[in-house]
Amino acid sequence: MPFRQEPPRLGNQYETDRALRSYLRRALPQEMLEEIEPELLELGELAGGELYRMQLADRLNEPRLTQWDAWGERVDRIEVSPLWRTAERMAAERGLVATAYERRHGAHSRLHQFALAYLFTPSTDIYSCPLAMTDGAARVLLTSGNGPLIKNVLPRLTSRDPEEFWTSGQWMTELSGGSDVGASETFARLDGEGVWRLYGRKWFTSAAASQVALTLARPEGNQGGGRGLALFLVETRDAEGRPRGIRIDRLKEKLGTRKVPTAELTLEGTPAVLVKGTADGVRDIAPMLNVTRLWNAVSAAALMRRGVALARDYARRRTAFGSALAEKPLHADTLAGLQAEAEAALHLAFHAAELTGREEAGELDEEGARLLRLLTPLVKLTTARAAVHVAGEVVEAFGGAGYVEDTGLPVLLRDAQVLSIWEGTTNVLSLDALRTALKDEAALSSLKAEIERRAAAAQDERLLPAAHAARGAAAHACAWLAAAGREGQTALEAGARRFSMTLGRALALALLTSHAQWSLDEESDPRAAAAARRFAHSAVDLISDHDPEDVAALLADL
Ligand SMILES: Cc1cc2nc3c(=O)[nH]c(=O)nc-3n(C[C@H](O)[C@H](O)[C@H](O)COP(=O)(O)OP(=O)(O)OC[C@H]3O[C@@H](n4cnc5c(N)ncnc54)[C@H](O)[C@@H]3O)c2cc1C
C-alpha cells in the first residue's frame, strides 16, 4: 500500500474545548450555562464541520470591487465572498452582536456573546472584523445620548434579522497616520441646508461594504490635533445602493485578512451626522476602540485555539520515524507549550470580557473601571503578539504541508499577523498603557492587587511556583516603572513594551493559576494546572535594561 496522508480534522469545537468549557463552568451560573450550552454545542458543531468545509472551499474567493457599470456610470460596488455572505446571515441570526445588547443574562451577557464569537471566528475568515466594529459602533451610539441615531441606527446594528441587520465600519486611519489620528486631514463643512459634508481621504477602511461607518473629521475652523476632530456617522449608500459622496479608489492587496474588503476611500462631500459635539471626536470614539480591542483579544485566543486543535489532531495522524508525531517527546513538548499559550490568551481575553460585561451592567465601581482602562490595551497587545508566535509554530508543526496554501494552514499565520497591527500596534498600545500607569497610580495598584489576589488563590503546592512567578513579574514591572521614571521619558518609552508585556503575561499567569486551583478542587482535573506551570516557564518577566547607547549603536549605519 502506498503511503497516504490523512488531513487534520476538527471535531465539535465547543465539545472538544476543555479549556473554554472549564472556564465557562467557573465563570457562569450553572443554570445560565445549561441554558446557553445547546447554542454553543450547535455552533461548535458548525465551526468544526459545515462552516470549516465551506471555509476551505471558499479559499480562493476574495471581495470584488466594480467601479463602473457597463454604461459608464460610477457604481463602486463591493461583493464579498460566499463564505462572508453566509457569515453575515449567521452572525445576525445567532446574535453575535445582539447578545451583548439584549442583556438576557445581565453582566454575563458579554461572556455569552464572546463564547459565541470565539467559536464562530476561526471558521469565518475574519468576519469578526465587521462584527467588532458594529459592536463598537453600537456601544458608542448607546452612550452618545443622540436620540435619532439611537432610535434609527442602533436597532439595526443589534438586530437578529438578517434583512434588518447593518454592519458598521470605523474610518480613522488616513495617509498621515493610523496611530497619530490627530494628524487627520479630513474636514467637515456645513452646507447651505445645514448638512455636514466630509471631504478627505481615508486610507484603510475595512468593512467597506458596511451600511454605516463612524469616522473622524475636523469641522472647518477647529483647532489642529485630536481635540479638533469630531465624530460623525455616515450612511454609506443611498436607497438605490449608490455610494453617497464616497469614491472607492481601490481595495488593498494585503498579506492576510484577504476576505476583508479593506478600501481606500475619497470622501467628496459625504453627508454625515454629528454623533456628539463638534470637537473631541477622539475621546468620543474611544468606547468603540475598547470594544474592538476586546474582539481582537478574543479573536487572537480563538485563532490560537484553532491552530493548536489542528496541529494536535495532525500529530496523531502523521507518522515519522516509525511512530505518530504525538508520540515524539520533542513534538509533544512543542505542542504543549502552544496549548498553554492558547489557554493563557483565553483567560486573559475572557477576563477583560467579564469586566466589560460588569461595567455595562453598572456593577463595576470606579476602581474596577480604571483597572479595565489599563487592562484593555494590555490584553489586546499581549494576546495579539502571542497569536503571531503560536500561528508561526502551528505552521511549522505541519512541516512542508503547513507552508502549502490548499491545506488552509498558511492563512492562519497571515491573518494572525494583523492582530498586532490594527486597533493599535503593540508599541502604540504599550505607550498607552504606560501613560495610564503613570497617570493613574490607583489603576496600576488595582492591577497588582488583582494579580496578587488571583495568585493567592492557588494553594496546591504544585501551583505555588507559578503563583510566585506571576507576583514576581508584576513586582518587577512596577519596580522598573519607578526606576525608569527617575531616569526620564526616554527610558520610560524605550521600555514600555517590555513593561506592558510583562504585566499582561503576569496577569495571564495569575488567572491561569487561580483557575487551575478551581479546576483541581471542582473538576479534579489536573490539566489547567499543567497549563499554568507550563506558562510560568515561558517568558513572563520580560523586564530588562538596555543601554540607550547600544540602541543607537545597533541602528547606526556603517
Ligand atoms: C488589514 C488592515 C485593516 C485595517 N482596517 C482599518 C479600518 O477599518 N479603519 C481604520 O481606521 N484603520 C484600519 N487599519 C489601519 C490600522 O489601524 C493602522 O495601520 C495602524 O493603527 C497603524 O497605523 P499606521 O499604519 O499609520 O502606522 P504608523 O503609525 O506609521 O506606525 C508604524 C510603526 O511605528 C510604530 N510607532 C508609531 N508611533 C510610535 C511611537 N510613538 N513610539 C514607538 N513606536 C511607534 C508602530 O508601532 C508601527 O510599528 C487597518 C490596517 C490593516 C493592516
GROMACS .gro file of N, CA and C in nm, residues 88 91-92 97-98 127 130-138 141 148-149 151-169 207 209-213 233-239 244:
model
  153
   88GLU      N    1  -2.245   3.663   0.745
   88GLU     CA    2  -2.324   3.780   0.783
   88GLU      C    3  -2.463   3.737   0.831
   91ALA      N    4  -2.431   3.549   1.162
   91ALA     CA    5  -2.395   3.638   1.273
   91ALA      C    6  -2.518   3.711   1.324
   92ALA      N    7  -2.604   3.753   1.231
   92ALA     CA    8  -2.727   3.821   1.274
   92ALA      C    9  -2.816   3.723   1.347
   97VAL      N   10  -2.371   4.006   1.772
   97VAL     CA   11  -2.365   4.140   1.833
   97VAL      C   12  -2.483   4.156   1.931
   98ALA      N   13  -2.600   4.112   1.887
   98ALA     CA   14  -2.723   4.136   1.965
   98ALA      C   15  -2.715   4.086   2.109
  127TYR      N   16  -1.453   3.748   0.962
  127TYR     CA   17  -1.580   3.822   0.965
  127TYR      C   18  -1.597   3.891   1.101
  130PRO      N   19  -1.591   4.310   1.076
  130PRO     CA   20  -1.710   4.396   1.077
  130PRO      C   21  -1.794   4.380   1.203
  131LEU      N   22  -1.795   4.260   1.262
  131LEU     CA   23  -1.876   4.243   1.383
  131LEU      C   24  -1.820   4.327   1.498
  132ALA      N   25  -1.687   4.328   1.509
  132ALA     CA   26  -1.624   4.405   1.616
  132ALA      C   27  -1.659   4.553   1.602
  133MET      N   28  -1.650   4.602   1.479
  133MET     CA   29  -1.675   4.745   1.457
  133MET      C   30  -1.824   4.777   1.476
  134THR      N   31  -1.910   4.682   1.438
  134THR     CA   32  -2.054   4.702   1.457
  134THR      C   33  -2.086   4.709   1.606
  135ASP      N   34  -2.028   4.618   1.681
  135ASP     CA   35  -2.046   4.616   1.826
  135ASP      C   36  -1.993   4.748   1.886
  136GLY      N   37  -1.876   4.789   1.840
  136GLY     CA   38  -1.817   4.913   1.890
  136GLY      C   39  -1.904   5.034   1.858
  137ALA      N   40  -1.959   5.035   1.736
  137ALA     CA   41  -2.046   5.148   1.697
  137ALA      C   42  -2.173   5.148   1.782
  138ALA      N   43  -2.228   5.029   1.807
  138ALA     CA   44  -2.349   5.020   1.891
  138ALA      C   45  -2.319   5.076   2.030
  141LEU      N   46  -2.302   5.458   2.009
  141LEU     CA   47  -2.435   5.521   1.993
  141LEU      C   48  -2.514   5.514   2.123
  148PRO      N   49  -3.193   6.052   1.776
  148PRO     CA   50  -3.227   5.998   1.644
  148PRO      C   51  -3.139   5.877   1.605
  149LEU      N   52  -3.009   5.882   1.637
  149LEU     CA   53  -2.923   5.769   1.600
  149LEU      C   54  -2.958   5.646   1.684
  151LYS      N   55  -3.247   5.580   1.798
  151LYS     CA   56  -3.376   5.528   1.752
  151LYS      C   57  -3.364   5.459   1.614
  152ASN      N   58  -3.286   5.521   1.524
  152ASN     CA   59  -3.288   5.473   1.385
  152ASN      C   60  -3.175   5.377   1.349
  153VAL      N   61  -3.061   5.392   1.411
  153VAL     CA   62  -2.945   5.311   1.368
  153VAL      C   63  -2.914   5.198   1.465
  154LEU      N   64  -2.917   5.228   1.595
  154LEU     CA   65  -2.881   5.126   1.694
  154LEU      C   66  -2.960   4.995   1.677
  155PRO      N   67  -3.094   5.001   1.656
  155PRO     CA   68  -3.168   4.873   1.641
  155PRO      C   69  -3.119   4.790   1.522
  156ARG      N   70  -3.069   4.857   1.418
  156ARG     CA   71  -3.017   4.785   1.301
  156ARG      C   72  -2.889   4.709   1.338
  157LEU      N   73  -2.802   4.776   1.413
  157LEU     CA   74  -2.672   4.718   1.446
  157LEU      C   75  -2.686   4.599   1.540
  158THR      N   76  -2.796   4.598   1.617
  158THR     CA   77  -2.812   4.494   1.718
  158THR      C   78  -2.927   4.398   1.681
  159SER      N   79  -2.964   4.399   1.551
  159SER     CA   80  -3.077   4.316   1.508
  159SER      C   81  -3.035   4.170   1.488
  160ARG      N   82  -3.132   4.080   1.507
  160ARG     CA   83  -3.110   3.938   1.475
  160ARG      C   84  -3.172   3.902   1.340
  161ASP      N   85  -3.235   3.998   1.278
  161ASP     CA   86  -3.298   3.972   1.148
  161ASP      C   87  -3.199   4.009   1.038
  162PRO      N   88  -3.155   3.910   0.959
  162PRO     CA   89  -3.054   3.941   0.856
  162PRO      C   90  -3.097   4.050   0.759
  163GLU      N   91  -3.229   4.064   0.739
  163GLU     CA   92  -3.275   4.168   0.645
  163GLU      C   93  -3.262   4.308   0.706
  164GLU      N   94  -3.268   4.313   0.837
  164GLU     CA   95  -3.259   4.441   0.909
  164GLU      C   96  -3.116   4.476   0.948
  165PHE      N   97  -3.035   4.372   0.967
  165PHE     CA   98  -2.902   4.388   1.028
  165PHE      C   99  -2.810   4.475   0.942
  166TRP      N  100  -2.749   4.572   1.008
  166TRP     CA  101  -2.647   4.655   0.943
  166TRP      C  102  -2.515   4.632   1.013
  167THR      N  103  -2.407   4.642   0.935
  167THR     CA  104  -2.275   4.645   0.999
  167THR      C  105  -2.220   4.787   0.988
  168SER      N  106  -2.122   4.814   1.073
  168SER     CA  107  -2.062   4.947   1.073
  168SER      C  108  -1.912   4.936   1.050
  169GLY      N  109  -1.858   5.031   0.974
  169GLY     CA  110  -1.714   5.044   0.961
  169GLY      C  111  -1.662   5.147   1.061
  207ALA      N  112  -1.431   4.652   0.622
  207ALA     CA  113  -1.577   4.651   0.622
  207ALA      C  114  -1.629   4.764   0.533
  209ALA      N  115  -1.793   4.741   0.287
  209ALA     CA  116  -1.927   4.711   0.236
  209ALA      C  117  -2.034   4.739   0.341
  210SER      N  118  -1.995   4.795   0.454
  210SER     CA  119  -2.091   4.820   0.562
  210SER      C  120  -2.192   4.929   0.524
  211GLN      N  121  -2.305   4.924   0.594
  211GLN     CA  122  -2.411   5.021   0.563
  211GLN      C  123  -2.386   5.155   0.631
  212VAL      N  124  -2.315   5.154   0.743
  212VAL     CA  125  -2.280   5.280   0.810
  212VAL      C  126  -2.134   5.275   0.853
  213ALA      N  127  -2.081   5.391   0.890
  213ALA     CA  128  -1.945   5.396   0.944
  213ALA      C  129  -1.936   5.512   1.041
  233LEU      N  130  -2.129   6.005   1.197
  233LEU     CA  131  -2.182   5.880   1.142
  233LEU      C  132  -2.219   5.904   0.996
  234VAL      N  133  -2.175   5.809   0.912
  234VAL     CA  134  -2.203   5.819   0.768
  234VAL      C  135  -2.291   5.702   0.728
  235GLU      N  136  -2.399   5.731   0.656
  235GLU     CA  137  -2.472   5.620   0.590
  235GLU      C  138  -2.410   5.608   0.453
  236THR      N  139  -2.356   5.490   0.422
  236THR     CA  140  -2.265   5.481   0.308
  236THR      C  141  -2.335   5.482   0.172
  237ARG      N  142  -2.459   5.434   0.168
  237ARG     CA  143  -2.525   5.422   0.036
  237ARG      C  144  -2.665   5.481   0.038
  238ASP      N  145  -2.711   5.524  -0.080
  238ASP     CA  146  -2.847   5.577  -0.089
  238ASP      C  147  -2.946   5.462  -0.114
  239ALA      N  148  -3.073   5.498  -0.132
  239ALA     CA  149  -3.176   5.394  -0.145
  239ALA      C  150  -3.151   5.301  -0.264
  244ARG      N  151  -2.282   5.738  -0.123
  244ARG     CA  152  -2.326   5.877  -0.102
  244ARG      C  153  -2.204   5.967  -0.086
   0.00000   0.00000   0.00000
